[in-house]
PDB file of C-alpha atoms in Angstrom:
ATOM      1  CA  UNK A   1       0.000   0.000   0.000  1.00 36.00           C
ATOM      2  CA  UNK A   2       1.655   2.786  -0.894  1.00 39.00           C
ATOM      3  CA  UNK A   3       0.489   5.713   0.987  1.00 43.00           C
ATOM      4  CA  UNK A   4       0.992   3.721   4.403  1.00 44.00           C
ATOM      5  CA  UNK A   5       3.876   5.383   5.236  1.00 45.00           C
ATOM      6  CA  UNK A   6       2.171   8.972   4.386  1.00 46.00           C
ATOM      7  CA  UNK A   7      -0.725   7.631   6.423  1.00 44.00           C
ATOM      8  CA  UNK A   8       0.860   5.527  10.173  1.00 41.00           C
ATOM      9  CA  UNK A   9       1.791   9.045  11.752  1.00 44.00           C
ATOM     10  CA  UNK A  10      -1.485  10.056  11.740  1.00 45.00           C
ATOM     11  CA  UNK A  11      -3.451   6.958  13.092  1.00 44.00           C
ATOM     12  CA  UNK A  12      -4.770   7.098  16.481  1.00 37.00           C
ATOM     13  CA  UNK A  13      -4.394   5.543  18.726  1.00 35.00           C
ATOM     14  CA  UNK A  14     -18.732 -24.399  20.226  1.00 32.00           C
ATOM     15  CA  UNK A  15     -18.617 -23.727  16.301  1.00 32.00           C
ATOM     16  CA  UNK A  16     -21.534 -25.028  14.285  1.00 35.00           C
ATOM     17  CA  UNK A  17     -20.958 -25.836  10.977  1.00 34.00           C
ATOM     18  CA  UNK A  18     -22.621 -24.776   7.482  1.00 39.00           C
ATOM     19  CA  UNK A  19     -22.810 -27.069   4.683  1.00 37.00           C
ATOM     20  CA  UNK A  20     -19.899 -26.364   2.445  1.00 35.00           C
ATOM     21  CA  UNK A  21     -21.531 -26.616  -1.007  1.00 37.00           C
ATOM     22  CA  UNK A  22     -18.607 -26.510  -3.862  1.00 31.00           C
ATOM     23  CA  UNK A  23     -18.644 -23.764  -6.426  1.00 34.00           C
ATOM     24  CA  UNK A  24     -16.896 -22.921  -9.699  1.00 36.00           C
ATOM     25  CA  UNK A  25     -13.448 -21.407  -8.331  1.00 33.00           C
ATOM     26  CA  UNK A  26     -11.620 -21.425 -11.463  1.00 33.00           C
ATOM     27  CA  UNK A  27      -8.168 -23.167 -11.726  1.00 35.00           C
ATOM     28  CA  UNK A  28      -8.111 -25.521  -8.721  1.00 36.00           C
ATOM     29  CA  UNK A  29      -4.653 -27.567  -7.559  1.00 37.00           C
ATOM     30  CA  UNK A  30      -6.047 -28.919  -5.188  1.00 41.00           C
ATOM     31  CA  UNK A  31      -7.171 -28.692  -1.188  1.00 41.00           C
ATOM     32  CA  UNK A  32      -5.334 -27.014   1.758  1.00 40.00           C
ATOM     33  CA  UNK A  33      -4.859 -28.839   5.420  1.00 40.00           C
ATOM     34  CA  UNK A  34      -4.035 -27.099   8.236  1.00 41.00           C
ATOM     35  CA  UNK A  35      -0.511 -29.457   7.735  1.00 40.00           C
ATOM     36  CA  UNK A  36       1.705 -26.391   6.300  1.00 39.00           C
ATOM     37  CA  UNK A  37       5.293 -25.942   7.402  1.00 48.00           C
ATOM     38  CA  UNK A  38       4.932 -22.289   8.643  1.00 68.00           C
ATOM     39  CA  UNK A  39       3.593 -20.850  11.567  1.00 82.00           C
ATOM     40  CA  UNK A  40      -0.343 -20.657  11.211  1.00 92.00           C
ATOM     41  CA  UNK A  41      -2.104 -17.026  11.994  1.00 95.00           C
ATOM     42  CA  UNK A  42      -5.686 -18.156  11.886  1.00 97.00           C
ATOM     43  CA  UNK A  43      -8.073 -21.049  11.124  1.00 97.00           C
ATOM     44  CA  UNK A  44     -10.758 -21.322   8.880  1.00 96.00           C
ATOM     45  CA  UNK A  45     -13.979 -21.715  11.333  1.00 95.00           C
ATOM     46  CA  UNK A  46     -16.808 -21.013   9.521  1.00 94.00           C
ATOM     47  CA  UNK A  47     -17.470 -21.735   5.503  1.00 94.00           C
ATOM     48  CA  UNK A  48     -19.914 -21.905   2.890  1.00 92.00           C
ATOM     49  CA  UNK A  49     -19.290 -22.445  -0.697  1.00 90.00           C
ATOM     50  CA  UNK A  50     -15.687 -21.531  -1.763  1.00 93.00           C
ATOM     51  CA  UNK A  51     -12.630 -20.008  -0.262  1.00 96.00           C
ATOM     52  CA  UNK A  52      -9.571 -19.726  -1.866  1.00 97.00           C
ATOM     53  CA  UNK A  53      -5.453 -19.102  -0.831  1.00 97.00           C
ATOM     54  CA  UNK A  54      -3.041 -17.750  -3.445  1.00 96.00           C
ATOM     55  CA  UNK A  55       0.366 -18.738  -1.319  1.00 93.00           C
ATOM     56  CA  UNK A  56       3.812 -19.245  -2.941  1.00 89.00           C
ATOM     57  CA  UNK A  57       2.428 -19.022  -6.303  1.00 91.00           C
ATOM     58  CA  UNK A  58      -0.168 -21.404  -5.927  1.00 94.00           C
ATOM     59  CA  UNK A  59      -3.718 -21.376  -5.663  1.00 95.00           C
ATOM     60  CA  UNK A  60      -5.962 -23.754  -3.652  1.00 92.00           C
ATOM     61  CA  UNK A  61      -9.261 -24.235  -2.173  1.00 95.00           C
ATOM     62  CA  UNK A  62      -9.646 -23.725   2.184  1.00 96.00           C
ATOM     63  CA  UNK A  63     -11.352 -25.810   3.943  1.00 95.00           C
ATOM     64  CA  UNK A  64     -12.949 -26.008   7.749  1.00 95.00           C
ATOM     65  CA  UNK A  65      -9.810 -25.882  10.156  1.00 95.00           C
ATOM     66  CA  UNK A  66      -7.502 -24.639   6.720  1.00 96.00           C
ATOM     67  CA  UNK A  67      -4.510 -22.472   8.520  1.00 96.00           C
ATOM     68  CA  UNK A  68      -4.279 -19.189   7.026  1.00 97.00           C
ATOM     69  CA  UNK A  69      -0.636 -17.474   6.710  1.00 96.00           C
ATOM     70  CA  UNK A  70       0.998 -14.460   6.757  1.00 95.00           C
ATOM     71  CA  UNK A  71       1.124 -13.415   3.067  1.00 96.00           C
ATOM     72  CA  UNK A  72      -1.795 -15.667   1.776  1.00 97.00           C
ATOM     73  CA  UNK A  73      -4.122 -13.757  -0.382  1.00 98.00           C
ATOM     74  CA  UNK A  74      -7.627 -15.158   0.748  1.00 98.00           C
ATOM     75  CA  UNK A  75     -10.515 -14.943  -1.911  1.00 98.00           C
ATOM     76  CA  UNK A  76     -14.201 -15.855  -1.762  1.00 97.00           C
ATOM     77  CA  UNK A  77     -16.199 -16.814  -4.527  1.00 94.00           C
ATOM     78  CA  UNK A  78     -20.113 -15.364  -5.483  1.00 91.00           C
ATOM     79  CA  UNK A  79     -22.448 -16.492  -2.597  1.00 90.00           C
ATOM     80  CA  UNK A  80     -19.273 -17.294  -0.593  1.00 94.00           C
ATOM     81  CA  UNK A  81     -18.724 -16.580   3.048  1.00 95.00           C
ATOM     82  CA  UNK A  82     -15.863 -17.628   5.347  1.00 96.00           C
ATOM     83  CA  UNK A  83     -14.869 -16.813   8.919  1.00 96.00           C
ATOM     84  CA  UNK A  84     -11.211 -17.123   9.770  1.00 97.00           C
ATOM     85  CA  UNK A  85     -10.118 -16.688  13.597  1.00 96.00           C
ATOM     86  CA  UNK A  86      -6.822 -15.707  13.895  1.00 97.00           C
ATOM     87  CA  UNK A  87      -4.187 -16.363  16.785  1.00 96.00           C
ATOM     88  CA  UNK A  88      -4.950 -13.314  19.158  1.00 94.00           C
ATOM     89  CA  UNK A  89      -8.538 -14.588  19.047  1.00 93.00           C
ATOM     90  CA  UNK A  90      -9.499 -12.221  16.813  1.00 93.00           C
ATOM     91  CA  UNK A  91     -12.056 -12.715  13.644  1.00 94.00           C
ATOM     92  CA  UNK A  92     -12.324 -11.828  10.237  1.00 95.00           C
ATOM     93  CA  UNK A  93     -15.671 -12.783   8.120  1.00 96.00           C
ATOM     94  CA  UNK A  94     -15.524 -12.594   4.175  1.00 97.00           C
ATOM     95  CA  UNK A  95     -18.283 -11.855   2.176  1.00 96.00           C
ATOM     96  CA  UNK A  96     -19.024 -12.590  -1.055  1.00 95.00           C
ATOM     97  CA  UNK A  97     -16.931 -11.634  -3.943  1.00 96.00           C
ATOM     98  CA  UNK A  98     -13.913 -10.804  -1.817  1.00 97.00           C
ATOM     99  CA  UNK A  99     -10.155 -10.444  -2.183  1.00 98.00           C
ATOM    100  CA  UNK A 100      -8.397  -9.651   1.063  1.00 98.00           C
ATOM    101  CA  UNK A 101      -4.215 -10.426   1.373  1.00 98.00           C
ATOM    102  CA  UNK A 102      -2.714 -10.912   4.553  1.00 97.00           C
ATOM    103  CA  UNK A 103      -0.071  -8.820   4.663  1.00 97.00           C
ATOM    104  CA  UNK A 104       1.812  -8.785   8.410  1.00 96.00           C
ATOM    105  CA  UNK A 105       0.750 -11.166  11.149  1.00 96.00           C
ATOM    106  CA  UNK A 106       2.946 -10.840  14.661  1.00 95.00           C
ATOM    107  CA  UNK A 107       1.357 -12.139  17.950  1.00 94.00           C
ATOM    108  CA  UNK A 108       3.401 -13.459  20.501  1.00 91.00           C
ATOM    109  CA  UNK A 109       1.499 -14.274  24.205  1.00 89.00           C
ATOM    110  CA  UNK A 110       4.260 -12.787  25.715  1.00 90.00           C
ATOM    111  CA  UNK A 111       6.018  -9.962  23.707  1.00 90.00           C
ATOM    112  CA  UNK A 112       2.442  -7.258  23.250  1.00 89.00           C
ATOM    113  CA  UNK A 113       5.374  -5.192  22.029  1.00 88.00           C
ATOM    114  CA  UNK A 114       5.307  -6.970  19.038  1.00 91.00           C
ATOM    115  CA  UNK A 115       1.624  -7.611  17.780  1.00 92.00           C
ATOM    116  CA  UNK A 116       0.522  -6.238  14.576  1.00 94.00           C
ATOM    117  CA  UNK A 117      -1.649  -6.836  12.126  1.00 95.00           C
ATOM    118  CA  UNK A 118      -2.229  -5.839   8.137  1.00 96.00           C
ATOM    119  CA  UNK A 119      -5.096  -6.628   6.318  1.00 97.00           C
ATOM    120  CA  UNK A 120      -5.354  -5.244   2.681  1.00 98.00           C
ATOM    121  CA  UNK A 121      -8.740  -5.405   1.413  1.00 98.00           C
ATOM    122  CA  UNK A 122      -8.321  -5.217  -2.124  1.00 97.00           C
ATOM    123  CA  UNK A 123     -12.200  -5.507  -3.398  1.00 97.00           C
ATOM    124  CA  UNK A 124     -15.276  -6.791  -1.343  1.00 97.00           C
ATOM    125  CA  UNK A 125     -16.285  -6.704   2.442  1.00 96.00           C
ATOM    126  CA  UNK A 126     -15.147  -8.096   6.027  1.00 94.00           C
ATOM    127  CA  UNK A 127     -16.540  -7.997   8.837  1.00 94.00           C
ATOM    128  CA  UNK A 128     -13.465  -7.333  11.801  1.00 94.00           C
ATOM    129  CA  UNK A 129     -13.644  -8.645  15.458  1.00 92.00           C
ATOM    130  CA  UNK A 130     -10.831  -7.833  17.063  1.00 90.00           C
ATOM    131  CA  UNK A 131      -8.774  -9.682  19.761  1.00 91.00           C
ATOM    132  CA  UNK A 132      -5.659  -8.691  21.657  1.00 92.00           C
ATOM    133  CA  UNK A 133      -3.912  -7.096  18.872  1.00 92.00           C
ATOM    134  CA  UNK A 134      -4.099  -3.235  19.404  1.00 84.00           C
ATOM    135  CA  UNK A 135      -5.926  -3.690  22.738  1.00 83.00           C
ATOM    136  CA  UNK A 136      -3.038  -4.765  24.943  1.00 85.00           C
ATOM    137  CA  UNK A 137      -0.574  -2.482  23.830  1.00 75.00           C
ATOM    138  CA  UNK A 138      -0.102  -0.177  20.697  1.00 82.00           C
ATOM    139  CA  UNK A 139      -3.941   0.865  18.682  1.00 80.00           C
ATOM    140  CA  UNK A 140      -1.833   0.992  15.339  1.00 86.00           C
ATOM    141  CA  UNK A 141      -0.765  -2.352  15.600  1.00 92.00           C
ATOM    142  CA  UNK A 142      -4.215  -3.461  14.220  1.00 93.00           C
ATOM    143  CA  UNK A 143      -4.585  -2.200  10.277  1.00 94.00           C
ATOM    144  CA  UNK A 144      -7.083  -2.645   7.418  1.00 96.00           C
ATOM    145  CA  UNK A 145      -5.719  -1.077   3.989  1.00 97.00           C
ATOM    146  CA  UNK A 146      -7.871  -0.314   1.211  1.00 97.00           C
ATOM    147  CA  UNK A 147      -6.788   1.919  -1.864  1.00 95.00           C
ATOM    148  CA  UNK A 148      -8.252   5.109  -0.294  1.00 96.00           C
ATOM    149  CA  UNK A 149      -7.649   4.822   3.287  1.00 96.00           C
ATOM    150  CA  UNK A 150      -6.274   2.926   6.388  1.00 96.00           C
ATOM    151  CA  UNK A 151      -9.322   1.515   8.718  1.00 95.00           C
ATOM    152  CA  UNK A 152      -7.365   1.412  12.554  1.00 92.00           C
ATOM    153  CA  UNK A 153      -8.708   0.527  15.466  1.00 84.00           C
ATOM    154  CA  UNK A 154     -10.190   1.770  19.022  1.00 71.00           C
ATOM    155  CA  UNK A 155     -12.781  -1.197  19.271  1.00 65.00           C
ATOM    156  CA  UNK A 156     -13.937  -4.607  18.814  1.00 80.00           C
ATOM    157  CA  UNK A 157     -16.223  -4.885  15.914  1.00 92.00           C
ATOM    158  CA  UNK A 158     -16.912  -3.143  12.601  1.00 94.00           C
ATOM    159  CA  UNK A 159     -18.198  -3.784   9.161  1.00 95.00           C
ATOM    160  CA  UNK A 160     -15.338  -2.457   5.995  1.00 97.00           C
ATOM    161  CA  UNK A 161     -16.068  -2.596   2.336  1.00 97.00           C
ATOM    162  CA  UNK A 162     -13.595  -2.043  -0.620  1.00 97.00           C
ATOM    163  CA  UNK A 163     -16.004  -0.558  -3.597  1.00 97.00           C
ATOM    164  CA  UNK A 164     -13.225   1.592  -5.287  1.00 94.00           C
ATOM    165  CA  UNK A 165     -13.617  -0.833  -8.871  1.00 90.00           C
ATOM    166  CA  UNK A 166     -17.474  -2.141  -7.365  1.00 91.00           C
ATOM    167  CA  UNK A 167     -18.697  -4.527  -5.209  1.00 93.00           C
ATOM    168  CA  UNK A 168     -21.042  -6.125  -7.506  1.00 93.00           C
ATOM    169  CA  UNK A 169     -22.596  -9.326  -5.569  1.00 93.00           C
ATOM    170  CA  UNK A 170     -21.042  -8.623  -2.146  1.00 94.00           C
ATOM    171  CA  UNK A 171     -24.280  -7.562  -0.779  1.00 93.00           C
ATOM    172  CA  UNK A 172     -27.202  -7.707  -2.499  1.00 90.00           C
ATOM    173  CA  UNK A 173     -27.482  -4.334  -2.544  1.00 91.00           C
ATOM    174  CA  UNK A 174     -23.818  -3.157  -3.124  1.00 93.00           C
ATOM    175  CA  UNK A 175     -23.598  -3.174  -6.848  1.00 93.00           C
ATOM    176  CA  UNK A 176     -25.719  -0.048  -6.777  1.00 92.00           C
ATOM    177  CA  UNK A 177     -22.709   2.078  -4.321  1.00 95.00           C
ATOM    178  CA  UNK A 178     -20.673   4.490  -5.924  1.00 96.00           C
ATOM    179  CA  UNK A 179     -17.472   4.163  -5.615  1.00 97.00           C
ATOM    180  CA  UNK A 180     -15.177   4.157  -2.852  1.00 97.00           C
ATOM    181  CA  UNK A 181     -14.494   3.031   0.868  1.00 98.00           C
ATOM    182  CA  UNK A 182     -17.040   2.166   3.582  1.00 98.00           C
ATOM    183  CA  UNK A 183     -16.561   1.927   7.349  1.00 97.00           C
ATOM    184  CA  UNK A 184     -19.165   1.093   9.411  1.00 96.00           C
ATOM    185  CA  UNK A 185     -18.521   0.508  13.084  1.00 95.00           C
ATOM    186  CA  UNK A 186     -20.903  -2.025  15.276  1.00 93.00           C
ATOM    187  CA  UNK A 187     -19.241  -1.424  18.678  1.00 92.00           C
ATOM    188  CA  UNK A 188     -16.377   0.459  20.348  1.00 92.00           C
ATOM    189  CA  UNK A 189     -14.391   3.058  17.896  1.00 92.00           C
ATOM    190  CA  UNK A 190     -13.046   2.684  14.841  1.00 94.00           C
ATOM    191  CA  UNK A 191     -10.750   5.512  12.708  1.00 95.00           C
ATOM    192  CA  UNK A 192     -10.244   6.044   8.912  1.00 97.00           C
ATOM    193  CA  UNK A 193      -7.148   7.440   7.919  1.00 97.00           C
ATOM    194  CA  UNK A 194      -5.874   9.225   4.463  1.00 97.00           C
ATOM    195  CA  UNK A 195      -3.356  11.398   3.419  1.00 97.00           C
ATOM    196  CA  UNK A 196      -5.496  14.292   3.968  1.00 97.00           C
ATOM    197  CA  UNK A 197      -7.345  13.596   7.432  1.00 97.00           C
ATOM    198  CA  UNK A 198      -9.346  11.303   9.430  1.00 97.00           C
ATOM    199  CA  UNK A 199     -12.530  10.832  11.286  1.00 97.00           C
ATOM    200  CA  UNK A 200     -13.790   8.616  13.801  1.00 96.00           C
ATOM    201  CA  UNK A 201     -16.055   6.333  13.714  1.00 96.00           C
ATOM    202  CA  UNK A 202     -18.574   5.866  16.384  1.00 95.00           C
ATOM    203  CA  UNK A 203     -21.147   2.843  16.631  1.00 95.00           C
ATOM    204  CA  UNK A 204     -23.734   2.918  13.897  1.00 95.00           C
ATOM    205  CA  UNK A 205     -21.800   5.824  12.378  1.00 96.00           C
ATOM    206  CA  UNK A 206     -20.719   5.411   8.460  1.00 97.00           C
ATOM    207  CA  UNK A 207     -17.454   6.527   7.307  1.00 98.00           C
ATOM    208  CA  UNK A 208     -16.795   7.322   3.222  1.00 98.00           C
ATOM    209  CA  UNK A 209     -13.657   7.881   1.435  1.00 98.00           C
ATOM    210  CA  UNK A 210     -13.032   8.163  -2.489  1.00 97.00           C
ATOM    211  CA  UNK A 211      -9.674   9.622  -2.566  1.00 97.00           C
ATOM    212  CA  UNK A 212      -6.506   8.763  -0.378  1.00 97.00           C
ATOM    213  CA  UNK A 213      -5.797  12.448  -0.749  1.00 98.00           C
ATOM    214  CA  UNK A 214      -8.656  14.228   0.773  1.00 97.00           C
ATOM    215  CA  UNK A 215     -10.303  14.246   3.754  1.00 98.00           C
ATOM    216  CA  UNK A 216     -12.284  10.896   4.715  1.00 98.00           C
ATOM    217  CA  UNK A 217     -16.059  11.624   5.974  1.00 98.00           C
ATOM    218  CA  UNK A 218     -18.915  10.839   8.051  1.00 98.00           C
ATOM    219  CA  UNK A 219     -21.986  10.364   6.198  1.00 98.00           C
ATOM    220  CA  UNK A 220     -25.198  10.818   7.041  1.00 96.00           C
ATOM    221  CA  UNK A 221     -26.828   7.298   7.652  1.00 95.00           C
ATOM    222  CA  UNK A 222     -26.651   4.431   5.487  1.00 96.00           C
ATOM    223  CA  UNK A 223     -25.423   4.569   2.076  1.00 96.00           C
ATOM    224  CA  UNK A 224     -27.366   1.097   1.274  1.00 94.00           C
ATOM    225  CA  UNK A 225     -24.508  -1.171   1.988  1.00 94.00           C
ATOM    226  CA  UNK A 226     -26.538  -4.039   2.959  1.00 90.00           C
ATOM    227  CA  UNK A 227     -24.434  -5.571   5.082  1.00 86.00           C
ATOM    228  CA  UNK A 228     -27.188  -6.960   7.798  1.00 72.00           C
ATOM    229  CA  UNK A 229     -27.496  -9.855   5.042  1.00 63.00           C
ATOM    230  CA  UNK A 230     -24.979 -12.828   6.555  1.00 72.00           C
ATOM    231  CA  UNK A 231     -25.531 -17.069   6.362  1.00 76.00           C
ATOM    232  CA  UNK A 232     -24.006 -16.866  10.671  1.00 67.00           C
ATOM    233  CA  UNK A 233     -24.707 -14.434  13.362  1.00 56.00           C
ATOM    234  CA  UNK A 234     -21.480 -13.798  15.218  1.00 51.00           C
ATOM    235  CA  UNK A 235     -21.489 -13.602  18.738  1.00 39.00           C
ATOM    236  CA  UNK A 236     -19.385 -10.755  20.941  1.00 37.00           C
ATOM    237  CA  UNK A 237     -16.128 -12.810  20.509  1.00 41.00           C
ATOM    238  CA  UNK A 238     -16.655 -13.809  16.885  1.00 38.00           C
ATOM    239  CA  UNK A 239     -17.973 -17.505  17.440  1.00 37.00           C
ATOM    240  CA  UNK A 240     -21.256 -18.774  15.840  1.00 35.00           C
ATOM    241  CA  UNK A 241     -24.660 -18.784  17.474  1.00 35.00           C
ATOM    242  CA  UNK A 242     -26.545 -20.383  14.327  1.00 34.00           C
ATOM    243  CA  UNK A 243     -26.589 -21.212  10.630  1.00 35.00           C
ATOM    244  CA  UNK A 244     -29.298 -19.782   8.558  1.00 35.00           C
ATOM    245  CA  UNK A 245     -30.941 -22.058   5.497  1.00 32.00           C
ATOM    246  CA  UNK A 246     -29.458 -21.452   2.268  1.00 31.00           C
TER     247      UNK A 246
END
């Protein structure tokens, strides 16, 4: 992301299981255990239809207890959803038609000093919960990067959608948005961050931005993301409370 560095000065500080219906993915090699060499960051905990990992070169399809890793790019499919809970007990659900890489993942129990985070949401929309990353020690240790601003962190749960090139089928009402970046935050504080500004963002308060240099904004209510449409309900620490019928 290249306005970060323009940007980090300025930032304030029992599962139940889905069925896991297959979808065209495109070019396939083949399915990903949680068996991989490398540290894991999170777990794949919740699924429906496809998820899949571009890591080392190589694409594959995620499955229910996958490991995710630092540097995997993580993409969901139309009508895809997929809930990955990372180390620090933190969550991140995908919605449909989502591209999201993984860019830094630190957590060490006992060096806080350390933690940090980077998510770069390239198109589509998560839904963050955090965990102990940016609550036990530094609040910029816990980053989501889109093309026209930095979402950071001063609370535990908040809704983010990349619609800078569309976000056609990641709601079913977010082909309609115009372009740009949406925050909205469910509980605690969120901040959005550009070259020009930022503004924070309170519960049920909607933050825009369109161009990484100006100001980012609060709008007035609800653009028509449509983001109370989800297949799981997430409970306060991310887990699942029930499966809706598909």
């Amino acid at each position: 992301f290249q306005a970060e560095d323009g940007i980090r000065d300025k930032l304030v500080t029992g599962v139940q299981t889905c069925a896991l219906p297959i979808s065209d993915a495109g070019v396939v090699l083949g399915v990903w255990s949680g068996t991989a060499a490398a540290q894991a960051a999170g777990t794949v905990i919740q699924l429906t239809a496809t998820l899949s990992a571009l890591r080392g070169g190589a694409t594959r399809i995620l499955s229910m207890k996958s490991e995710v890793q630092r540097g995997d790019t993580l993409v969901t499919q139309r009508d895809s959803y997929a809930q990955v809970q990372f180390t620090d007990n933190s969550t991140i659900t995908l919605r449909p038609n989502t591209t999201l890489r993984l860019e830094d993942y630190q957590f060490d129990q006992k060096a806080p000093g350390k933690d940090g985070i980077v998510m770069n949401l390239v198109k589509g929309g998560l839904r963050s919960v955090t965990g102990l990353i940016g609550k036990r020690g530094n609040q910029d240790a816990y980053k989501i990067q889109t093309s026209t601003a930095i979402i950071g962190i001063r609370g535990s749960e908040g809704e983010t959608m990349a619609c800078a090139a569309g976000c056609e089928g990641t709601t079913s009402k977010s082909g309609g948005l115009p372009p740009g970046v949406y925050h909205v935050t469910n509980s605690d504080m969120y901040i959005m961050v550009t070259n020009q500004g930022s503004v924070l963002i309170g519960p049920g308060q909607f933050g825009f931005s369109n161009d990484i240099n100006k100001p980012p904004v609060l709008l007035g209510g609800d653009p028509g993301l449509g983001i109370t449409q989800i297949p799981f309900s997430l409970g306060s620490k991310g887990s699942v409370q029930e499966c809706s019928p598909r």
